Tab-separated table of C-alpha atoms in Angstrom:
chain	number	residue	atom	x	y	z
K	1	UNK	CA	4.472	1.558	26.425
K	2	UNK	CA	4.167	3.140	22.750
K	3	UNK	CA	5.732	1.111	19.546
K	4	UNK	CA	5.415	3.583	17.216
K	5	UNK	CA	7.051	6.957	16.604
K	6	UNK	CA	6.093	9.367	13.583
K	7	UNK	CA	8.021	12.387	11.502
K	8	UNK	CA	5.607	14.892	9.858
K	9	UNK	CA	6.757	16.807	7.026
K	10	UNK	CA	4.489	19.583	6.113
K	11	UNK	CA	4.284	22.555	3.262
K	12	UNK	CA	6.829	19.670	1.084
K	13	UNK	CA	7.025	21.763	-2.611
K	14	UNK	CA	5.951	18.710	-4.497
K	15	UNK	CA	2.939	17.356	-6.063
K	16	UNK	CA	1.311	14.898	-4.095
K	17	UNK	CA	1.280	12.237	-6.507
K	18	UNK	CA	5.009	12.451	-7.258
K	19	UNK	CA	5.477	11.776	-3.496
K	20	UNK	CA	3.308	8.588	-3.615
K	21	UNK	CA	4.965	7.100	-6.631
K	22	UNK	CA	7.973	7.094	-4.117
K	23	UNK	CA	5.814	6.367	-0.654
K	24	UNK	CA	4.429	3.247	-1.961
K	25	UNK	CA	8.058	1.547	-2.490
K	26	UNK	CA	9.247	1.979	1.437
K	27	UNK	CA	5.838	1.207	2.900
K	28	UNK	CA	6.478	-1.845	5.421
K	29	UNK	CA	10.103	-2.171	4.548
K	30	UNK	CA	12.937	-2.336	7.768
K	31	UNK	CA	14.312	1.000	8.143
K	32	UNK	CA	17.816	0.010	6.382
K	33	UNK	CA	16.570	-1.670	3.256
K	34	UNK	CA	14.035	1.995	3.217
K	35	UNK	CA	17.470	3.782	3.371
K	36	UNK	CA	19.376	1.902	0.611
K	37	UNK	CA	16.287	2.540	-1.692
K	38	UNK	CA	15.746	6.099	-1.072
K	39	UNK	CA	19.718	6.464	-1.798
K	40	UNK	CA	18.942	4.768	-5.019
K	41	UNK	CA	15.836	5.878	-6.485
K	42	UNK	CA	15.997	8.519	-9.103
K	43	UNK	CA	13.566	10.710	-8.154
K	44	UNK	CA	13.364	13.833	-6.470
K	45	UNK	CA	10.976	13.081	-4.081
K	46	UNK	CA	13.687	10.984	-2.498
K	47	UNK	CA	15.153	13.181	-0.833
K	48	UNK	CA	12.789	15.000	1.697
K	49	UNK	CA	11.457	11.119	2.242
K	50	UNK	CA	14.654	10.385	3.118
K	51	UNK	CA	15.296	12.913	5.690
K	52	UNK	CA	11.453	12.119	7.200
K	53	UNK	CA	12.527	8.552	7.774
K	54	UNK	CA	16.141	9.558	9.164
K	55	UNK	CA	14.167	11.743	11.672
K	56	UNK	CA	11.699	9.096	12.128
K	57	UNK	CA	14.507	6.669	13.164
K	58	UNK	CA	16.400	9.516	15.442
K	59	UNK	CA	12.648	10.164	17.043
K	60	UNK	CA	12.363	6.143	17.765
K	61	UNK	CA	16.405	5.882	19.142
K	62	UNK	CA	15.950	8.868	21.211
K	63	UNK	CA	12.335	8.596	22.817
K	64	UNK	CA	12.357	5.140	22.996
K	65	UNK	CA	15.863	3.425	23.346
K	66	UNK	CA	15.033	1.308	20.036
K	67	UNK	CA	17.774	-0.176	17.809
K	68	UNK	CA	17.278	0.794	14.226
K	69	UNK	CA	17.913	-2.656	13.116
K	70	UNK	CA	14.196	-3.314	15.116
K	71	UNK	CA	12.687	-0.695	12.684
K	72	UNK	CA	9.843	-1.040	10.629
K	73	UNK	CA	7.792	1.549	8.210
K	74	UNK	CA	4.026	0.592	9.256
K	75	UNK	CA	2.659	3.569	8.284
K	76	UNK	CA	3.655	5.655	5.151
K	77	UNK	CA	0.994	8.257	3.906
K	78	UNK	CA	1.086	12.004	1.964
K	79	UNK	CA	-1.745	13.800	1.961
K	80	UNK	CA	-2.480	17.142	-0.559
K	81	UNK	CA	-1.283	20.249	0.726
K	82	UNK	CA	-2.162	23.940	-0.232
K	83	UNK	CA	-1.609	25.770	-3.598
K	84	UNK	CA	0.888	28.365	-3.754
K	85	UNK	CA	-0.557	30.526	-6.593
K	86	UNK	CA	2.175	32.424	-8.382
K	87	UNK	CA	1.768	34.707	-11.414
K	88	UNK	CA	4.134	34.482	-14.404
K	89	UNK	CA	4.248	37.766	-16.616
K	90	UNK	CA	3.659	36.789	-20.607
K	91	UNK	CA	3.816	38.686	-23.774
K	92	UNK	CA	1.815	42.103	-24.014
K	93	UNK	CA	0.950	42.818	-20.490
K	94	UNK	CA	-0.412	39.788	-19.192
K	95	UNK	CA	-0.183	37.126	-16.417
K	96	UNK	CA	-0.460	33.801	-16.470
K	97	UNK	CA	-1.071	31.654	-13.252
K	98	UNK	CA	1.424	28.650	-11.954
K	99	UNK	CA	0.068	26.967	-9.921
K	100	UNK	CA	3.072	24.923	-7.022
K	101	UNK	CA	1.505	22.165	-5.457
K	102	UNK	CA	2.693	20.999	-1.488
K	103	UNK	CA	1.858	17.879	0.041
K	104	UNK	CA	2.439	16.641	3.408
K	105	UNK	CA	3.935	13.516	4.462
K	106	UNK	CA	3.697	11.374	7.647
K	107	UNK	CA	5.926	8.834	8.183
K	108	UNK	CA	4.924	5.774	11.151
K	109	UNK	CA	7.564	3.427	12.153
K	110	UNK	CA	7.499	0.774	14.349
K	111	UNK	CA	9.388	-1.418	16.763
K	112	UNK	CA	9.089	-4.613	16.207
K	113	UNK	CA	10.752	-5.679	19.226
K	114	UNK	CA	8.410	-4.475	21.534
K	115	UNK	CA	5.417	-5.307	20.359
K	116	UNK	CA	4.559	-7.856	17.947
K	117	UNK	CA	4.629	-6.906	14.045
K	118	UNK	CA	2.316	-9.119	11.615
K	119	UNK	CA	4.461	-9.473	8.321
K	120	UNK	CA	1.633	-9.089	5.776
K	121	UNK	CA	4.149	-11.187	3.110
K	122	UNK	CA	4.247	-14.174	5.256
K	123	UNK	CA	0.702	-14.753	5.067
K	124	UNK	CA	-0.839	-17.424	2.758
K	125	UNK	CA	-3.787	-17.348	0.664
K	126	UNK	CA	-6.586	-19.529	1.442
K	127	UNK	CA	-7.784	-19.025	-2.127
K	128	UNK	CA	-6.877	-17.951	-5.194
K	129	UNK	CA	-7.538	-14.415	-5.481
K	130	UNK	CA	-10.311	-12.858	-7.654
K	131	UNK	CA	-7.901	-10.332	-9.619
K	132	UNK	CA	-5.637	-12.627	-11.156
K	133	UNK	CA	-6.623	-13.619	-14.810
K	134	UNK	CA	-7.962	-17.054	-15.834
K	135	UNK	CA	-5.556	-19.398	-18.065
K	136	UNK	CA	-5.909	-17.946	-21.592
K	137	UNK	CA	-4.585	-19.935	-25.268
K	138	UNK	CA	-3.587	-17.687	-28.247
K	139	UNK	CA	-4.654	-18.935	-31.750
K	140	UNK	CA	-2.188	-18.751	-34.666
K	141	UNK	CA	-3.470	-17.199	-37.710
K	142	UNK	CA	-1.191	-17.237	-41.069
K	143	UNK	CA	-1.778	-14.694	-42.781
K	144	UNK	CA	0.799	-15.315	-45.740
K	145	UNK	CA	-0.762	-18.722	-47.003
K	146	UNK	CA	-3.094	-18.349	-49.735
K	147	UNK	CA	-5.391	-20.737	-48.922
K	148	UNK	CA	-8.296	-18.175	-47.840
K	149	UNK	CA	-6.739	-15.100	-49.464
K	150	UNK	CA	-5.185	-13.093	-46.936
K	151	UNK	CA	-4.026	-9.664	-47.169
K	152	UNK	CA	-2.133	-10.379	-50.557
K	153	UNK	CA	-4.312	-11.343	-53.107
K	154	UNK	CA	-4.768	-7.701	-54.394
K	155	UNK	CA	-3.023	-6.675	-58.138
């Protein structure tokens, strides 16, 4: 029996980067907490997320019988699109290209009532991990005492 269900939303007029910015908050969130920060984010890329993960929700209710309180985003990607090449008319007769980006986004959700979902925050660390910084001390230097000088020992 399938878990997951998917929305595709092709030909989006956005830059693909834009999308991401927005993609990377919802990835492996429950479907309501996605919804409440979709409503709430400023961007425009919201909204055509938004209506992906509605339709991903409607796809899972419908084709599988799932509650959307069982719903989780395992799978959030946009890829690059194509170019829409436009041509803007400037000063003395000549063109200048625009260039419209479109980007396509896939949205995966799963059930995790059917099958068993891995909650990647609820796993410890065996070790500390190599990107976080070693224990550094800041020196004070005064720079107003006039033991060694300092910047105001010029006439």
């Amino acid at each position: 029996m399938k878990t997951e269900v998917y929305a595709l939303g092709q030909h989006i007029s956005m830059s693909a980067h834009k999308a991401r910015r927005v993609i990377d908050q919802i990835r492996g969130r429950s479907y309501e907490e996605t919804l409440m920060i979709l409503e709430l984010m400023p961007y425009r890329a919201c909204y055509p997320i938004f209506k992906l993960v509605y339709s991903a929700a409607a796809n899972a209710s419908f084709n599988m019988g799932s509650n959307e309180a069982n719903l989780v985003i395992s799978k959030a990607e946009v890829n690059e699109g194509t170019i829409v090449k436009r041509l803007k008319p400037r000063a003395r007769g000549r063109s200048f290209a625009i260039q419209k980006p479109t980007c396509h986004i896939t949205i995966v959700m799963k059930d995790i009532s059917l099958g068993g979902y891995i909650d990647t925050d609820s796993i410890k660390w065996s070790q500390k991990p190599k990107w976080k910084k070693k224990d550094t001390t800041m020196s004070y230097y005064d720079m107003y005492s006039n033991s060694n000088g300092g910047t105001w020992d010029k006439k």
